[in-house]
CSV table of C-alpha atoms in Angstrom, one decimal:
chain,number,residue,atom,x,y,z
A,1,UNK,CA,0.0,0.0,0.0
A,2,UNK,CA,1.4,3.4,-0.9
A,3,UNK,CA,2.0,5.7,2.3
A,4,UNK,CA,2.6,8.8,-0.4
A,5,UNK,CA,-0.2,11.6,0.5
A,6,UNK,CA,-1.5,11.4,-3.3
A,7,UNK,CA,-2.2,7.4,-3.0
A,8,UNK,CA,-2.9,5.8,-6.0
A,9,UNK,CA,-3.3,2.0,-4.5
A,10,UNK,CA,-5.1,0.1,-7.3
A,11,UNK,CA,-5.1,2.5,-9.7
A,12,UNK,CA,-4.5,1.6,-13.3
A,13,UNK,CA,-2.2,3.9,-16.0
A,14,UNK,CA,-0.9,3.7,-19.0
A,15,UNK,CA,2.0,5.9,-19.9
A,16,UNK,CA,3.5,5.7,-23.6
A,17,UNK,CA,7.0,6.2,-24.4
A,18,UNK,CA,7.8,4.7,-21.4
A,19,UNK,CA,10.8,3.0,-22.3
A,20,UNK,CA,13.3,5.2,-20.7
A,21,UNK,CA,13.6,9.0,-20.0
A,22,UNK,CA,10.5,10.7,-18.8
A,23,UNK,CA,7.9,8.4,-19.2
A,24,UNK,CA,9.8,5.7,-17.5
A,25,UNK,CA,10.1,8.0,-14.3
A,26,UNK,CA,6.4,8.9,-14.8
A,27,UNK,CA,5.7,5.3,-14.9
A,28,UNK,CA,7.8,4.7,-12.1
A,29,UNK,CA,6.2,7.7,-10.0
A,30,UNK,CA,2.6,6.3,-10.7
A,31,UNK,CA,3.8,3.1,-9.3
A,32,UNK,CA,5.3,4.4,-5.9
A,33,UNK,CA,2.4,5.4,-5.1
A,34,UNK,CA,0.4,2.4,-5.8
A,35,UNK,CA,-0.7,2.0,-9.7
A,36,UNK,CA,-0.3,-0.5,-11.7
A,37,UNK,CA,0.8,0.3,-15.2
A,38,UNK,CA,0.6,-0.3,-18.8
A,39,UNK,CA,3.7,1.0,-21.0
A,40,UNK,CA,4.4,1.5,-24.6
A,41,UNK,CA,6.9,2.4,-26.2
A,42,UNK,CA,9.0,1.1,-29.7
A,43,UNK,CA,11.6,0.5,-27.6
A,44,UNK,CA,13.1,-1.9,-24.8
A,45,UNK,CA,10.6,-1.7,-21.3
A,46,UNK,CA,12.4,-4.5,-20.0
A,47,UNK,CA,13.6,-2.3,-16.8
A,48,UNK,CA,11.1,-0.2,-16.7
A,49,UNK,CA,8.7,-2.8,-15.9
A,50,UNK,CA,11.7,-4.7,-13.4
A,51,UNK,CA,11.4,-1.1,-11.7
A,52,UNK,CA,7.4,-1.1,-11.6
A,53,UNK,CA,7.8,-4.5,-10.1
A,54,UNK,CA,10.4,-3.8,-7.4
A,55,UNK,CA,8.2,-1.4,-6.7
A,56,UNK,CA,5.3,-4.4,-5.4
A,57,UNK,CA,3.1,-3.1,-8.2
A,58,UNK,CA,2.0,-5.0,-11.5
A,59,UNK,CA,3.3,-3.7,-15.3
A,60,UNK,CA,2.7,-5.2,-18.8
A,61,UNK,CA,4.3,-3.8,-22.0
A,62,UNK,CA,2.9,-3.3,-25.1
A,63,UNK,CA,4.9,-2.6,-28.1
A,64,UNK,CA,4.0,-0.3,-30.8
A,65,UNK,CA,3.8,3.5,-32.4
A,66,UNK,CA,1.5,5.7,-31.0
A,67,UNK,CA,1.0,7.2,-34.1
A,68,UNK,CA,-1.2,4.3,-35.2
A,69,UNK,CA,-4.8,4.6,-34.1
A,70,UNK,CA,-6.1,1.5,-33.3
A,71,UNK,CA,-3.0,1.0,-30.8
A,72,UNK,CA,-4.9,2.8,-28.3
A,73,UNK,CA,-7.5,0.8,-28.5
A,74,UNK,CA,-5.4,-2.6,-27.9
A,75,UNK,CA,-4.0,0.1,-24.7
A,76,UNK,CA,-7.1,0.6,-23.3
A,77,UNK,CA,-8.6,-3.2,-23.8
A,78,UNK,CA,-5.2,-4.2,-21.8
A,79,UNK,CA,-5.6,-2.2,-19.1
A,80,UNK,CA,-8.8,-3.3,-18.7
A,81,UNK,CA,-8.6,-7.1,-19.4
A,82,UNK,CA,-5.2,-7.3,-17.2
A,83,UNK,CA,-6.0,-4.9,-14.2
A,84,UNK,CA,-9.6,-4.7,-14.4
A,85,UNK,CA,-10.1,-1.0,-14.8
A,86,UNK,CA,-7.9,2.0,-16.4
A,87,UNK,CA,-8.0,5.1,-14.3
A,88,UNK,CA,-4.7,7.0,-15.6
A,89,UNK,CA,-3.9,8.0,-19.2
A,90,UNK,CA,0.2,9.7,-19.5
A,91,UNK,CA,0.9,10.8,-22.7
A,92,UNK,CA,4.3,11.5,-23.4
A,93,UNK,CA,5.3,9.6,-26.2
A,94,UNK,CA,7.2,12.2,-28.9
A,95,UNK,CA,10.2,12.4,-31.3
A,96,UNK,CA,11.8,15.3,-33.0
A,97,UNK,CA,12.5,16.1,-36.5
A,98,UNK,CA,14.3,19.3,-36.4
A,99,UNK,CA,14.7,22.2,-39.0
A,100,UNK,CA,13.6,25.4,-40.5
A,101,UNK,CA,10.2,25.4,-42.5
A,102,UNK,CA,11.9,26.2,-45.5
A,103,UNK,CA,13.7,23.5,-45.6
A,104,UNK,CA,11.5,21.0,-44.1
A,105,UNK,CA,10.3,18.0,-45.9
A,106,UNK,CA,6.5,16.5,-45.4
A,107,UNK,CA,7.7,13.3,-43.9
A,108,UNK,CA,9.9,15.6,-41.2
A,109,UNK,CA,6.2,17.5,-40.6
A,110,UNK,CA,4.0,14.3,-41.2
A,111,UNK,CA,6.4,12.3,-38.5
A,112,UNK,CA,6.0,14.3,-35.8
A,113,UNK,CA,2.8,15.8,-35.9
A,114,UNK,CA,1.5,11.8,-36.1
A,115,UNK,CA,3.3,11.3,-33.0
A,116,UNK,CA,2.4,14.1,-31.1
A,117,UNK,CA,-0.5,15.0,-32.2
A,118,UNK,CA,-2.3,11.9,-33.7
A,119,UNK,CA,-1.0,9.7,-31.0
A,120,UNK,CA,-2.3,11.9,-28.1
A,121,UNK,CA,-5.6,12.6,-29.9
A,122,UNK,CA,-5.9,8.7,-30.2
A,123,UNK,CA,-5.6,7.3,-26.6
A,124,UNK,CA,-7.8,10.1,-25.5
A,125,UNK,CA,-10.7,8.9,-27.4
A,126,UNK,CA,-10.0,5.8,-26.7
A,127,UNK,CA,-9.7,6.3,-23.1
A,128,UNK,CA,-12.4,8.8,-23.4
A,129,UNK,CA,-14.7,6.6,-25.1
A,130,UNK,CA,-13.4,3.9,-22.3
A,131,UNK,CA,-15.0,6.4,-19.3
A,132,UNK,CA,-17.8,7.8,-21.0
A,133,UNK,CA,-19.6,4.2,-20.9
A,134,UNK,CA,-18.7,3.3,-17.9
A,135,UNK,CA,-20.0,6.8,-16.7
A,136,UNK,CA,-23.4,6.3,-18.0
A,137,UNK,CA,-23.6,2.3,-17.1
A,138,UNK,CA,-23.1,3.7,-13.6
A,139,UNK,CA,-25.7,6.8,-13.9
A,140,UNK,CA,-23.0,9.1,-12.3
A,141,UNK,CA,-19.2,10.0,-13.0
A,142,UNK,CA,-16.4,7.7,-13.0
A,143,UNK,CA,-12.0,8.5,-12.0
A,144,UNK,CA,-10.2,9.5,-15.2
A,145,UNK,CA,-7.5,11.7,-16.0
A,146,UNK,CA,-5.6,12.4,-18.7
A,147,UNK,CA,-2.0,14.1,-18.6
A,148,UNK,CA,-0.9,15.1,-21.8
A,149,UNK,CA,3.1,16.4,-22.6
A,150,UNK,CA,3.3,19.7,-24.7
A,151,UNK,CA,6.0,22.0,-24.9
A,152,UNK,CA,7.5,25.6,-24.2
A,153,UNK,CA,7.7,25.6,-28.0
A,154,UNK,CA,4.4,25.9,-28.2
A,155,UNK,CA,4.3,28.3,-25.8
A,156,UNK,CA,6.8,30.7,-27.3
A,157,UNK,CA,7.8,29.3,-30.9
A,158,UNK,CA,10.9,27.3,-31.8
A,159,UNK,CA,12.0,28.7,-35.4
A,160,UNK,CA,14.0,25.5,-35.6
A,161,UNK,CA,11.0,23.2,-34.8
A,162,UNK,CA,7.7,24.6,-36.8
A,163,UNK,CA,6.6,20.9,-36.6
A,164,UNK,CA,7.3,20.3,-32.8
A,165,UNK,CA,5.6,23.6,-32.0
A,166,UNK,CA,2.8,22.8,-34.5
A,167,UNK,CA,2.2,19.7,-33.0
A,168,UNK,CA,2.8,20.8,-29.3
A,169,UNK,CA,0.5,23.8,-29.9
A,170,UNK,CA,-2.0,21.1,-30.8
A,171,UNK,CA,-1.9,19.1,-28.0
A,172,UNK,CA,-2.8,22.3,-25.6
A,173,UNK,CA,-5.7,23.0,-27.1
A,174,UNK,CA,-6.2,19.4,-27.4
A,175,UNK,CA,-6.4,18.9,-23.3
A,176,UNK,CA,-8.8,22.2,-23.4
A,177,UNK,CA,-11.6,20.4,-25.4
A,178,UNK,CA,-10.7,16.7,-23.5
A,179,UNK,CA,-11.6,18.7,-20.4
A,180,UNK,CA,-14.7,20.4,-21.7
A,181,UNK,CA,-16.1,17.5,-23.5
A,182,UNK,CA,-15.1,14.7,-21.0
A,183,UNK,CA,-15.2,16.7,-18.0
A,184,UNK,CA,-19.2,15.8,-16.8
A,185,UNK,CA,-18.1,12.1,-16.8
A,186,UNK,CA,-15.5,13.1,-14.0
A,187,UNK,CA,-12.7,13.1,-16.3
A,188,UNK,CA,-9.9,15.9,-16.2
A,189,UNK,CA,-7.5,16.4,-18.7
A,190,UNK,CA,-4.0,18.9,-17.7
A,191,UNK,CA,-1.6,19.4,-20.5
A,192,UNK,CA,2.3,19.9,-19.0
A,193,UNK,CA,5.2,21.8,-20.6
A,194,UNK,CA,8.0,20.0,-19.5
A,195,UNK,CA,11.9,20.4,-19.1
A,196,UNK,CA,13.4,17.2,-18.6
A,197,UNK,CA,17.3,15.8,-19.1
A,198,UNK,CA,16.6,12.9,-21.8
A,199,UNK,CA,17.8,10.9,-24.3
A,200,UNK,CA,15.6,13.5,-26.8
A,201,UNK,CA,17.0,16.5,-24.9
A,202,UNK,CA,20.8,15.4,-24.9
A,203,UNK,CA,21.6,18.0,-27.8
A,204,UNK,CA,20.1,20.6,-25.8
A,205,UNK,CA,20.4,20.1,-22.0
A,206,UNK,CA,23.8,17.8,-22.4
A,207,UNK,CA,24.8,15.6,-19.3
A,208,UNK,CA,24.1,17.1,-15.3
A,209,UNK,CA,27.3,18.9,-14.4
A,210,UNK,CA,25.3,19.4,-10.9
A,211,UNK,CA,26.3,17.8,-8.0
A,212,UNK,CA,23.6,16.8,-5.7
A,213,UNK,CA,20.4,18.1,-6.9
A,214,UNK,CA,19.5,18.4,-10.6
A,215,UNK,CA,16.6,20.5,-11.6
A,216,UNK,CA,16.7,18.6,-14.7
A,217,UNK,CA,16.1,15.4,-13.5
A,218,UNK,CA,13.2,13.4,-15.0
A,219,UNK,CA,11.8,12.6,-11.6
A,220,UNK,CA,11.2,16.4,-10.5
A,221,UNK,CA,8.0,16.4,-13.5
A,222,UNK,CA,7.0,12.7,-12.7
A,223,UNK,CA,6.3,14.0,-8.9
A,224,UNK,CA,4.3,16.3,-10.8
A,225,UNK,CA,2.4,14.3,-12.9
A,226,UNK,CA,1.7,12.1,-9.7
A,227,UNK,CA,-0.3,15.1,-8.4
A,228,UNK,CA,-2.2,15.4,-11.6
A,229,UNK,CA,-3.0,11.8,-11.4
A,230,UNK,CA,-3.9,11.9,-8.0
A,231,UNK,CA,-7.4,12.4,-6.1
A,232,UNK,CA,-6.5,15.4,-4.9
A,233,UNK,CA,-6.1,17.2,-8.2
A,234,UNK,CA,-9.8,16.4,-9.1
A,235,UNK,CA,-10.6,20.1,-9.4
A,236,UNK,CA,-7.6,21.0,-11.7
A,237,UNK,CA,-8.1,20.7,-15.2
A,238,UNK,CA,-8.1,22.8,-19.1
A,239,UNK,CA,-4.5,23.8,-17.5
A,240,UNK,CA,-0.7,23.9,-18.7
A,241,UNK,CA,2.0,23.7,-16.6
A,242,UNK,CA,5.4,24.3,-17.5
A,243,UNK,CA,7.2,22.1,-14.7
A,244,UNK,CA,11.2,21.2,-13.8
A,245,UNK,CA,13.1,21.3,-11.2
A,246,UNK,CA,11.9,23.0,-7.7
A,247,UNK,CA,9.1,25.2,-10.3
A,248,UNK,CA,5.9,24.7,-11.8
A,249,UNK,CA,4.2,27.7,-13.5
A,250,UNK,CA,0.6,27.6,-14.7
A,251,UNK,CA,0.0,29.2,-17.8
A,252,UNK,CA,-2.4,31.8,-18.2
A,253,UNK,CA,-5.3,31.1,-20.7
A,254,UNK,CA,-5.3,32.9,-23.6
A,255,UNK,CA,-7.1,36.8,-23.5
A,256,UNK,CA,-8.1,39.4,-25.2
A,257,UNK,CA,-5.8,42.1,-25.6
A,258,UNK,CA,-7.5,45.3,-27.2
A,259,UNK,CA,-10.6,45.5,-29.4
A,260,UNK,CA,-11.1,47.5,-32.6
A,261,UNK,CA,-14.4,48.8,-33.4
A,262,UNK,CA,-15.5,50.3,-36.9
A,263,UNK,CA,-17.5,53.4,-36.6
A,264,UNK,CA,-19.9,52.8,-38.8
A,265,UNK,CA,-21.8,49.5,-39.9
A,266,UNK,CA,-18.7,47.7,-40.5
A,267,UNK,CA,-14.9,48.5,-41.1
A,268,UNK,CA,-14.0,50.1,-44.8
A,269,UNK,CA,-10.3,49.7,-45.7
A,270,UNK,CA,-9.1,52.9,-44.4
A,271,UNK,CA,-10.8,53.1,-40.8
A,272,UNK,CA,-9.2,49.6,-40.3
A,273,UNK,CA,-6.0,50.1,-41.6
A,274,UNK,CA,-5.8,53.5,-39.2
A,275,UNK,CA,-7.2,52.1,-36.2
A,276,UNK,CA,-4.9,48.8,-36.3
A,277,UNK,CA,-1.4,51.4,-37.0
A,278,UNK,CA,-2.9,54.0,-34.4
A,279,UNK,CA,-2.8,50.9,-31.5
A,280,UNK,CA,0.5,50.6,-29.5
A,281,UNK,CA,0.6,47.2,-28.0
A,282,UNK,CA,1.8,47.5,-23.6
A,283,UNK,CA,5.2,47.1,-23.3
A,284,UNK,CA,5.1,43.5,-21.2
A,285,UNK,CA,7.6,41.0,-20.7
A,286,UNK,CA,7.6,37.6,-23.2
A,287,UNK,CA,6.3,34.5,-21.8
A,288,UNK,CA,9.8,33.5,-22.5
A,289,UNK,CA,11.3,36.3,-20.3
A,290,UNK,CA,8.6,35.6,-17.1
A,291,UNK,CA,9.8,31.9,-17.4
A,292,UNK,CA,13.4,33.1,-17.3
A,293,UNK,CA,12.7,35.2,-13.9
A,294,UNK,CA,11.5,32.7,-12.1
A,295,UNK,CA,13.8,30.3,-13.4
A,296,UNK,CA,16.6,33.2,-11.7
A,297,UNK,CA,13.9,33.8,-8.2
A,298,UNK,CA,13.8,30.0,-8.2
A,299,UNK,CA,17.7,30.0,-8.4
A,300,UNK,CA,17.4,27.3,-11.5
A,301,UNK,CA,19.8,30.0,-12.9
A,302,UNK,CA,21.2,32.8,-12.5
């Protein structure tokens, strides 16, 4: 039994790319704290399932690409057969195909948006479909939530990755309509932005030159993810978080910044062009420049 304060005892997940990296310390996380856990990945879960079962909790791997659509379905039917419910959905499966848009090729887009974007859109209807019928067999609500994995290049643009940021861009609003659409079945749906030192993140991060504590360490977003899984996050949910190290910032919903109003019936060339070249946006800081202070109040960096 799991003494952690967000106890997921017999609790059921499924967490893709789960091989290594970040979604085998999300797998791992679910697991302290008392889920069992299906994984997926293309690669080797041989030790990510020996750490699940150290753990005293059950795992079974499935192999495949996320991409492919009726995957999810075989995902959800294995929870279920094996564990008897599925509670838990992780999706953090991705890959990168970097370059500039004028240079990019329509595999290099296609790749990566089906990944991202396809994959995550697939287990949550699977998963969604999975809760919705057992919501209405019950006449009530039932436990789901799904934790998708964007990006802060979605957030703030990557000219080096239109596809990633495409695709991660995607996913947010993705988790806004899973929220709104599963939400009266008791289903919540967070997407996170995280920063995490990886196999996929090797070119950018490179290895820990910390000694003790590393802010980049895959565990500091799994804890995360453990709250978003967790009972107690039951209110939470439409949300991105970008999360690392001793830090997790909740991203404001996108607003309205200023309205234009014709001054007649409707706009004529002129009184649109004017009014648009007359407006001087606020000066504010960047998204990119608020994560930076707090990355410096945080003392992530200085």
């Amino acid at each position: 039994m799991s003494t952690s304060s967000l106890p997921l005892a017999d609790r059921v997940a499924i967490v893709t790319g789960a091989a290594a990296g970040l979604g085998r310390a999300e797998a791992v996380a679910l697991a302290e704290r008392g889920a069992d856990v299906v994984v997926t990945d293309l690669g080797d879960m041989t030790e990510t399932i020996a750490q699940i079962e150290a753990l005293g909790r059950r795992a079974v791997a499935v192999s495949g690409d996320i991409s492919d659509w009726d995957l999810s379905d075989t995902l959800v039917e294995t929870a279920v057969s094996t564990f008897g419910r599925l509670d838990i959905v992780v999706n953090n499966a991705g890959i990168t195909r970097d370059g500039m848009l004028f240079s990019m090729s329509q595999k290099q887009w296609d790749d990566v948006l089906n990944v991202h974007a396809r994959g995550h859109a697939a287990l949550g209807r699977a998963a969604g479909a999975y809760w919705r019928e057992l919501a209405k067999s019950t006449g009530g609500t039932t436990y789901g939530r799904i934790i998708n994995t964007a990006s802060e290049a979605a957030l703030t643009g990557s000219a080096g990755q239109p596809n990633y940021a495409a695709a991660k861009s995607a996913i947010v609003s993705l988790t806004v309509a899973e929220a709104r659409s599963l939400g009266k079945y008791g289903v919540t749906a967070n997407a996170i932005a995280p920063r995490a030192r990886t196999a996929m993140t090797a070119g950018v991060f490179g290895e820990s030159d910390a000694e003790g504590f590393d802010p980049l360490d895959p565990a500091c977003v799994a804890r995360f993810v453990a709250y978003l899984a967790s009972p107690r996050a039951g209110s939470v949910t439409g949300r991105t978080f970008v999360a690392y190290g001793a830090m997790v910032a909740l991203v404001a919903r996108p607003s309205i910044e200023h309205v234009f109003t014709a001054g007649g019936a409707a706009f004529d060339d002129d009184s649109l062009a004017d009014a648009i070249d007359a407006y001087e946006a606020p000066a504010a800081p960047t998204l990119a420049d608020e994560l930076a202070a707090l990355e410096i109040a945080a003392g992530l960096r200085s």
